[in-house]
């Protein structure tokens, strides 16, 4: 229950998507959007893309996997 995805989702519940970047949990590497020339330090994609990746990965079927 103590994963970065859970902390990230909880930090953005009930806020506007445009505010996601400002309200990221302290201590986690920030999402800074798509790669660009003057790239700030952080993960080179959006929070929504990360959540989608985690969701799709978790839905993959695998023999012996519960759920």
CSV table of C-alpha atoms in Angstrom, one decimal:
chain,number,residue,atom,x,y,z
A,1,UNK,CA,0.0,0.0,0.0
A,2,UNK,CA,3.0,2.3,0.2
A,3,UNK,CA,3.9,2.9,-3.4
A,4,UNK,CA,4.7,6.0,-5.3
A,5,UNK,CA,1.8,5.6,-7.6
A,6,UNK,CA,-0.7,5.6,-4.7
A,7,UNK,CA,0.9,8.7,-3.2
A,8,UNK,CA,0.8,10.4,-6.6
A,9,UNK,CA,-2.9,9.5,-7.2
A,10,UNK,CA,-3.9,10.6,-3.7
A,11,UNK,CA,-2.1,13.9,-4.2
A,12,UNK,CA,-4.1,14.9,-7.3
A,13,UNK,CA,-7.6,13.6,-6.4
A,14,UNK,CA,-10.3,16.3,-6.8
A,15,UNK,CA,-8.0,18.9,-8.5
A,16,UNK,CA,-7.7,20.2,-12.0
A,17,UNK,CA,-5.3,18.4,-14.3
A,18,UNK,CA,-3.5,21.7,-14.9
A,19,UNK,CA,-2.5,21.7,-11.2
A,20,UNK,CA,-1.0,18.2,-11.2
A,21,UNK,CA,2.6,19.5,-11.6
A,22,UNK,CA,2.3,21.8,-8.6
A,23,UNK,CA,0.9,19.3,-6.2
A,24,UNK,CA,3.3,16.3,-6.5
A,25,UNK,CA,4.2,14.5,-3.3
A,26,UNK,CA,7.4,15.7,-1.6
A,27,UNK,CA,10.3,13.3,-1.9
A,28,UNK,CA,9.2,11.8,-5.2
A,29,UNK,CA,11.0,12.7,-8.5
A,30,UNK,CA,8.6,15.2,-10.3
A,31,UNK,CA,7.0,14.7,-13.7
A,32,UNK,CA,8.1,17.6,-16.0
A,33,UNK,CA,6.3,16.9,-19.2
A,34,UNK,CA,7.6,16.1,-22.6
A,35,UNK,CA,11.3,16.3,-23.5
A,36,UNK,CA,12.4,19.8,-24.7
A,37,UNK,CA,15.5,21.9,-25.1
A,38,UNK,CA,15.5,23.6,-21.6
A,39,UNK,CA,14.4,20.5,-19.8
A,40,UNK,CA,14.0,20.9,-16.0
A,41,UNK,CA,15.2,18.0,-13.8
A,42,UNK,CA,12.5,15.3,-13.6
A,43,UNK,CA,10.7,12.5,-15.3
A,44,UNK,CA,10.2,13.3,-19.0
A,45,UNK,CA,6.4,12.6,-19.2
A,46,UNK,CA,3.1,13.6,-17.6
A,47,UNK,CA,1.6,12.2,-14.5
A,48,UNK,CA,-1.5,11.0,-16.5
A,49,UNK,CA,0.8,9.0,-18.8
A,50,UNK,CA,2.5,7.4,-15.9
A,51,UNK,CA,-0.9,6.4,-14.3
A,52,UNK,CA,-2.0,5.0,-17.6
A,53,UNK,CA,1.2,3.0,-17.9
A,54,UNK,CA,0.8,1.5,-14.4
A,55,UNK,CA,-2.8,0.7,-15.0
A,56,UNK,CA,-2.2,-1.0,-18.4
A,57,UNK,CA,0.8,-2.9,-16.9
A,58,UNK,CA,-1.3,-4.1,-14.0
A,59,UNK,CA,-4.0,-5.4,-16.3
A,60,UNK,CA,-1.7,-7.7,-18.2
A,61,UNK,CA,-2.6,-11.4,-17.9
A,62,UNK,CA,0.1,-13.7,-16.7
A,63,UNK,CA,0.0,-17.3,-15.7
A,64,UNK,CA,0.2,-17.6,-11.9
A,65,UNK,CA,-0.7,-14.0,-11.3
A,66,UNK,CA,-3.5,-13.3,-8.9
A,67,UNK,CA,-6.2,-10.8,-9.7
